[in-house]
Amino acid sequence: MASQSYFSDHSTSKVKGHTHEHIEAVATPRYSHDSIVIHRLSHGENAFTRLKSAYSEYAGEFLGTMVLCILGIGVNCQVTFSNDPNVAGTPAGNWTTSTLGWGAAFAIAAWLSRGGHINPAVTLAFAAWRGFSWKKVPGYIAAQLFGAFVGGAIVYGNYMHAIDVFEGGHGIRTLKSAGALVTFPASFMPPAAAFFSEFLGSAMLLFGILVLTDKRNAVPAWFAPVGLFLTLFGIAASLGFETGCNLNPARDLGPRVLLAMVGYGGQVFSAKNQYWLWCPVIAGLLGAQAATLVYDLFLYDGTDSLIYKMFGPRRSSDDSAPSTPGMV
């Protein structure tokens, strides 16, 4: 089974190349994958179209996460470096523009990926609770991490000279500028508080995604990117100050690996007692799992949910009538 798409059209039951009686379809080519394959088989196809069909989902994850990081990390760099008078005479942004920029980055990335996950936390949550194929998980996460790495590299290359000025000399690389490309907690935040902040933010992100993909809410396809924009804007505006509002393990880890390779060294990993692992990665993953569990336990009634499969009404062997509700 596949997860819900960010772009949903409730008129059919096709989702990301799979069918299910209670899962909504999306009006994008990526999520009508099986019908495209059937059409190509009936009209003939070559090696290129077969390869494209087989890997289009992973390409969407790569490109979507790359664009998310280019636009999102880009706005971080613009705000951070332009507020240094040695770099720019006039600041080119503030916290408000950062939150707006990240919201726009999320919406555009989701459009580009045709409703992809673009976040390992989303992929693992849908695999654990919504029947998304575990076979696809390694490929999805690898594509997301590589996309974030490439996106971070592009932004770094674009702002490399501004970083030189910001740091006070060519080739100087410290955590002072690293914070524009990856996340670190505020100085007053103890480890447990930083962990909870990232856990909470990730949970709010998943709540927003789950609401948008719940068929009962009948969210029109055109509104889904707007909903994603509002979701991330709201989280960043209210919860982002303390830890930088990472919410996405790939968005932080990919660029962090890049920074370690271009001169920042191991400090980007050792800082704050391996903050990169406990908060951007582990807290983000656990927050997504917790939110999906809560939503499915109390609000969601789709039959693709693990909760429904465990506690929903049982069916007779011929599937002709429901049996007494109970555990399956």
Short mmCIF file of C-alpha atoms in Angstrom, two decimals:
data_model
loop_
_atom_site.label_atom_id
_atom_site.label_comp_id
_atom_site.label_asym_id
_atom_site.label_seq_id
_atom_site.Cartn_x
_atom_site.Cartn_y
_atom_site.Cartn_z
CA MET A 1 0.00 0.00 0.00
CA ALA A 2 1.02 3.59 -0.40
CA SER A 3 0.65 6.60 1.78
CA GLN A 4 -1.67 9.47 1.15
CA SER A 5 -0.60 12.20 -1.20
CA TYR A 6 -0.37 15.87 -0.36
CA PHE A 7 -2.39 16.45 -3.54
CA SER A 8 -5.65 14.58 -3.19
CA ASP A 9 -8.67 14.29 -5.41
CA HIS A 10 -11.49 12.45 -3.66
CA SER A 11 -13.26 11.35 -6.81
CA THR A 12 -11.44 8.02 -7.21
CA SER A 13 -9.48 5.54 -5.17
CA LYS A 14 -6.09 5.63 -6.85
CA VAL A 15 -3.10 6.56 -4.70
CA LYS A 16 0.51 6.66 -5.77
CA GLY A 17 0.18 3.66 -7.98
CA HIS A 18 -1.96 1.56 -5.69
CA THR A 19 -5.67 1.17 -5.09
CA HIS A 20 -7.61 1.05 -1.87
CA GLU A 21 -11.29 1.46 -1.18
CA HIS A 22 -10.77 4.11 1.47
CA ILE A 23 -7.77 6.01 0.16
CA GLU A 24 -8.19 9.08 -1.96
CA ALA A 25 -6.58 9.65 -5.32
CA VAL A 26 -4.43 12.50 -6.42
CA ALA A 27 -4.68 14.37 -9.66
CA THR A 28 -0.99 14.21 -10.49
CA PRO A 29 0.92 11.94 -12.86
CA ARG A 30 3.09 10.51 -10.12
CA TYR A 31 0.14 9.21 -8.17
CA SER A 32 -1.52 7.57 -11.15
CA HIS A 33 1.63 5.52 -11.71
CA ASP A 34 -0.10 2.17 -12.41
CA SER A 35 -2.47 3.62 -14.98
CA ILE A 36 0.48 5.22 -16.75
CA VAL A 37 2.34 1.90 -16.77
CA ILE A 38 -0.71 0.08 -18.16
CA HIS A 39 -1.09 2.73 -20.85
CA ARG A 40 2.56 2.43 -21.82
CA LEU A 41 2.45 -1.35 -21.93
CA SER A 42 -0.60 -1.26 -24.19
CA HIS A 43 1.00 1.27 -26.52
CA GLY A 44 4.56 -0.02 -26.33
CA GLU A 45 7.49 1.40 -24.43
CA ASN A 46 11.25 1.45 -24.57
CA ALA A 47 14.03 1.12 -22.03
CA PHE A 48 13.94 4.83 -21.21
CA THR A 49 10.23 4.91 -20.38
CA ARG A 50 10.55 1.73 -18.31
CA LEU A 51 13.43 3.20 -16.35
CA LYS A 52 11.63 6.50 -15.89
CA SER A 53 8.51 4.73 -14.67
CA ALA A 54 10.45 2.60 -12.21
CA TYR A 55 12.38 5.46 -10.63
CA SER A 56 10.10 8.49 -10.97
CA GLU A 57 9.03 8.37 -7.32
CA TYR A 58 12.64 8.38 -6.12
CA ALA A 59 13.50 11.18 -8.54
CA GLY A 60 10.61 13.17 -7.07
CA GLU A 61 11.94 12.64 -3.55
CA PHE A 62 15.42 13.73 -4.60
CA LEU A 63 14.32 16.83 -6.51
CA GLY A 64 11.68 17.84 -3.98
CA THR A 65 14.09 17.63 -1.03
CA MET A 66 16.79 19.40 -3.01
CA VAL A 67 14.48 22.34 -3.80
CA LEU A 68 13.23 22.40 -0.19
CA CYS A 69 16.82 22.88 0.97
CA ILE A 70 17.79 25.35 -1.75
CA LEU A 71 14.91 27.69 -0.95
CA GLY A 72 14.70 27.06 2.79
CA ILE A 73 18.40 27.12 3.63
CA GLY A 74 18.78 29.90 1.10
CA VAL A 75 16.47 32.17 3.05
CA ASN A 76 18.37 31.30 6.24
CA CYS A 77 21.64 32.36 4.62
CA GLN A 78 20.19 35.54 3.18
CA VAL A 79 18.76 36.65 6.53
CA THR A 80 21.80 35.63 8.58
CA PHE A 81 24.55 37.04 6.39
CA SER A 82 22.77 40.20 5.25
CA ASN A 83 22.24 41.24 8.86
CA ASP A 84 26.02 41.52 9.24
CA PRO A 85 26.97 45.09 8.25
CA ASN A 86 30.25 43.78 6.84
CA VAL A 87 28.31 41.72 4.33
CA ALA A 88 25.43 44.02 3.40
CA GLY A 89 24.56 47.64 4.04
CA THR A 90 20.90 46.82 4.56
CA PRO A 91 19.45 43.64 6.12
CA ALA A 92 17.61 41.50 3.58
CA GLY A 93 15.18 39.78 5.89
CA ASN A 94 14.25 38.80 9.42
CA TRP A 95 12.51 35.97 11.28
CA THR A 96 9.24 36.69 9.48
CA THR A 97 10.81 36.34 6.05
CA SER A 98 12.51 33.14 7.21
CA THR A 99 9.21 31.58 8.21
CA LEU A 100 7.54 32.71 5.00
CA GLY A 101 10.47 31.44 2.94
CA TRP A 102 10.40 28.00 4.54
CA GLY A 103 6.65 27.77 4.07
CA ALA A 104 7.00 28.61 0.39
CA ALA A 105 9.89 26.14 0.07
CA PHE A 106 7.75 23.36 1.52
CA ALA A 107 4.84 24.08 -0.81
CA ILE A 108 6.99 24.32 -3.95
CA ALA A 109 8.94 21.18 -3.02
CA ALA A 110 5.72 19.24 -2.53
CA TRP A 111 4.46 20.45 -5.91
CA LEU A 112 7.70 19.45 -7.62
CA SER A 113 7.78 16.00 -6.01
CA ARG A 114 4.12 15.51 -6.98
CA GLY A 115 3.03 14.96 -3.42
CA GLY A 116 6.14 13.13 -2.27
CA HIS A 117 7.21 12.72 1.34
CA ILE A 118 10.47 14.78 1.07
CA ASN A 119 11.09 13.90 4.72
CA PRO A 120 12.29 10.61 6.27
CA ALA A 121 10.04 11.20 9.28
CA VAL A 122 7.00 11.23 7.00
CA THR A 123 8.18 8.16 5.10
CA LEU A 124 8.74 6.13 8.26
CA ALA A 125 5.47 7.27 9.83
CA PHE A 126 3.48 6.22 6.76
CA ALA A 127 5.37 2.92 6.58
CA ALA A 128 4.71 2.17 10.24
CA TRP A 129 1.06 3.25 10.40
CA ARG A 130 -0.38 3.67 6.90
CA GLY A 131 0.83 0.66 4.94
CA PHE A 132 3.46 2.41 2.83
CA SER A 133 5.74 -0.29 1.41
CA TRP A 134 8.78 -0.95 3.59
CA LYS A 135 10.59 -2.04 0.44
CA LYS A 136 10.50 1.54 -0.79
CA VAL A 137 11.67 3.10 2.49
CA PRO A 138 15.46 2.73 1.96
CA GLY A 139 15.23 4.20 -1.55
CA TYR A 140 13.02 7.07 -0.41
CA ILE A 141 15.29 8.00 2.49
CA ALA A 142 18.44 7.70 0.37
CA ALA A 143 16.91 9.99 -2.26
CA GLN A 144 15.85 12.49 0.40
CA LEU A 145 19.29 12.56 2.04
CA PHE A 146 21.08 12.93 -1.29
CA GLY A 147 18.66 15.64 -2.36
CA ALA A 148 19.30 17.54 0.86
CA PHE A 149 23.06 17.12 0.42
CA VAL A 150 22.95 18.48 -3.13
CA GLY A 151 20.60 21.29 -2.13
CA GLY A 152 22.93 22.25 0.71
CA ALA A 153 25.93 22.15 -1.64
CA ILE A 154 24.21 24.48 -4.11
CA VAL A 155 23.31 26.97 -1.39
CA TYR A 156 26.81 26.80 0.09
CA GLY A 157 28.34 27.48 -3.30
CA ASN A 158 25.99 30.41 -3.82
CA TYR A 159 26.79 32.02 -0.45
CA MET A 160 30.44 30.96 -0.14
CA HIS A 161 31.82 34.46 -0.57
CA ALA A 162 29.32 35.94 1.87
CA ILE A 163 30.43 33.29 4.37
CA ASP A 164 34.05 34.38 3.93
CA VAL A 165 33.13 37.95 4.82
CA PHE A 166 30.83 36.87 7.64
CA GLU A 167 33.57 34.69 9.15
CA GLY A 168 36.24 37.38 8.76
CA GLY A 169 38.49 35.76 6.19
CA HIS A 170 38.77 33.43 3.23
CA GLY A 171 38.38 29.78 4.14
CA ILE A 172 37.55 30.36 7.83
CA ARG A 173 34.73 28.01 8.78
CA THR A 174 33.22 27.92 12.26
CA LEU A 175 29.87 27.17 13.85
CA LYS A 176 29.13 30.89 13.58
CA SER A 177 28.19 30.46 9.92
CA ALA A 178 27.26 26.78 10.10
CA GLY A 179 24.07 27.73 11.91
CA ALA A 180 22.74 29.28 8.71
CA LEU A 181 22.84 25.93 6.92
CA VAL A 182 22.09 23.44 9.71
CA THR A 183 20.31 23.73 13.05
CA PHE A 184 21.63 24.23 16.56
CA PRO A 185 19.71 25.02 19.76
CA ALA A 186 19.70 28.42 21.41
CA SER A 187 22.38 28.82 24.08
CA PHE A 188 19.86 28.73 26.91
CA MET A 189 18.32 25.41 25.82
CA PRO A 190 19.29 22.29 27.82
CA PRO A 191 19.40 19.02 25.84
CA ALA A 192 16.06 17.69 27.11
CA ALA A 193 14.27 20.93 26.26
CA ALA A 194 15.76 20.98 22.77
CA PHE A 195 14.71 17.37 22.26
CA PHE A 196 11.13 18.14 23.29
CA SER A 197 10.99 21.24 21.08
CA GLU A 198 11.94 19.22 17.99
CA PHE A 199 9.63 16.36 19.00
CA LEU A 200 6.74 18.80 19.35
CA GLY A 201 7.42 20.60 16.08
CA SER A 202 7.66 17.33 14.14
CA ALA A 203 4.40 16.14 15.67
CA MET A 204 2.66 19.36 14.62
CA LEU A 205 4.01 18.94 11.09
CA LEU A 206 2.56 15.44 10.84
CA PHE A 207 -0.77 16.58 12.22
CA GLY A 208 -0.92 19.14 9.43
CA ILE A 209 -0.05 16.56 6.77
CA LEU A 210 -2.50 14.01 8.16
CA VAL A 211 -5.31 16.54 8.20
CA LEU A 212 -4.63 17.50 4.59
CA THR A 213 -4.58 13.86 3.45
CA ASP A 214 -7.61 12.66 5.42
CA LYS A 215 -10.39 11.93 2.89
CA ARG A 216 -13.09 13.02 5.35
CA ASN A 217 -11.76 16.57 5.23
CA ALA A 218 -12.19 16.64 1.44
CA VAL A 219 -9.27 19.01 0.95
CA PRO A 220 -9.20 19.99 -2.75
CA ALA A 221 -6.01 19.24 -4.64
CA TRP A 222 -5.27 22.89 -5.36
CA PHE A 223 -5.35 23.78 -1.65
CA ALA A 224 -2.89 21.12 -0.46
CA PRO A 225 0.28 23.19 -1.12
CA VAL A 226 -1.39 26.18 0.53
CA GLY A 227 -2.15 23.98 3.53
CA LEU A 228 1.46 22.83 3.69
CA PHE A 229 2.63 26.44 3.49
CA LEU A 230 0.36 27.43 6.37
CA THR A 231 1.40 24.39 8.40
CA LEU A 232 5.11 25.07 8.23
CA PHE A 233 4.67 28.82 8.56
CA GLY A 234 2.62 28.32 11.72
CA ILE A 235 5.10 25.90 13.28
CA ALA A 236 8.13 28.06 12.47
CA ALA A 237 6.42 31.23 13.68
CA SER A 238 5.41 29.72 17.02
CA LEU A 239 7.96 26.99 17.81
CA GLY A 240 10.99 27.67 15.65
CA PHE A 241 13.06 30.07 17.73
CA GLU A 242 14.54 27.64 20.24
CA THR A 243 16.02 25.02 17.92
CA GLY A 244 15.71 26.42 14.42
CA CYS A 245 12.63 24.34 13.62
CA ASN A 246 14.32 21.49 11.75
CA LEU A 247 11.38 19.02 11.53
CA ASN A 248 13.12 17.00 8.81
CA PRO A 249 16.10 14.67 9.45
CA ALA A 250 17.24 14.84 5.82
CA ARG A 251 17.11 18.65 5.68
CA ASP A 252 19.65 18.82 8.53
CA LEU A 253 21.79 15.71 8.02
CA GLY A 254 22.45 16.13 4.30
CA PRO A 255 23.80 19.69 4.57
CA ARG A 256 25.66 18.78 7.78
CA VAL A 257 27.61 16.11 5.93
CA LEU A 258 28.34 18.66 3.23
CA LEU A 259 29.67 21.17 5.77
CA ALA A 260 31.96 18.57 7.30
CA MET A 261 33.42 17.99 3.85
CA VAL A 262 34.02 21.63 2.88
CA GLY A 263 36.03 22.79 5.86
CA TYR A 264 33.87 22.80 8.97
CA GLY A 265 35.10 19.37 10.00
CA GLY A 266 33.77 17.22 12.80
CA GLN A 267 32.63 20.16 14.92
CA VAL A 268 29.28 20.19 13.12
CA PHE A 269 28.65 16.69 14.51
CA SER A 270 30.28 16.92 17.94
CA ALA A 271 28.75 20.28 18.91
CA LYS A 272 26.28 20.27 21.80
CA ASN A 273 26.94 16.60 22.63
CA GLN A 274 25.98 15.23 19.20
CA TYR A 275 22.94 17.45 19.00
CA TRP A 276 22.53 16.50 15.32
CA LEU A 277 21.56 12.94 16.26
CA TRP A 278 19.34 13.42 19.29
CA CYS A 279 17.22 16.34 18.14
CA PRO A 280 17.08 16.80 14.34
CA VAL A 281 17.03 13.02 13.76
CA ILE A 282 15.70 11.02 16.71
CA ALA A 283 13.31 13.61 18.15
CA GLY A 284 11.97 14.37 14.68
CA LEU A 285 11.35 10.71 13.88
CA LEU A 286 9.68 10.02 17.23
CA GLY A 287 7.47 13.12 16.99
CA ALA A 288 6.18 11.99 13.61
CA GLN A 289 5.47 8.49 14.91
CA ALA A 290 3.65 9.80 17.96
CA ALA A 291 1.47 12.20 15.97
CA THR A 292 0.45 9.55 13.46
CA LEU A 293 -0.38 7.10 16.24
CA VAL A 294 -2.55 9.66 18.04
CA TYR A 295 -4.31 10.78 14.85
CA ASP A 296 -5.06 7.23 13.75
CA LEU A 297 -6.10 6.13 17.21
CA PHE A 298 -8.64 8.92 17.77
CA LEU A 299 -9.53 10.53 14.43
CA TYR A 300 -8.68 8.51 11.33
CA ASP A 301 -10.95 5.73 10.09
CA GLY A 302 -9.21 4.73 6.85
CA THR A 303 -8.75 0.99 6.43
CA ASP A 304 -5.09 1.46 5.45
CA SER A 305 -4.28 2.38 9.05
CA LEU A 306 -2.54 -0.17 11.25
CA ILE A 307 -4.89 0.84 14.05
CA TYR A 308 -7.89 -0.06 11.90
CA LYS A 309 -6.33 -3.38 10.96
CA MET A 310 -5.71 -4.22 14.61
CA PHE A 311 -8.95 -2.98 16.17
CA GLY A 312 -11.38 -2.42 13.31
CA PRO A 313 -14.35 -4.67 12.47
CA ARG A 314 -13.41 -8.12 11.31
CA ARG A 315 -14.70 -9.54 8.05
CA SER A 316 -16.06 -12.98 7.37
CA SER A 317 -14.05 -15.28 5.13
CA ASP A 318 -16.15 -14.40 2.08
CA ASP A 319 -16.04 -10.70 3.00
CA SER A 320 -19.82 -10.56 2.67
CA ALA A 321 -20.65 -9.12 6.07
CA PRO A 322 -18.83 -7.56 8.97
CA SER A 323 -18.25 -9.68 12.04
CA THR A 324 -18.19 -8.59 15.67
CA PRO A 325 -15.64 -5.86 16.21
CA GLY A 326 -12.45 -7.03 17.84
CA MET A 327 -8.75 -7.40 17.44
CA VAL A 328 -7.50 -8.98 14.25
#
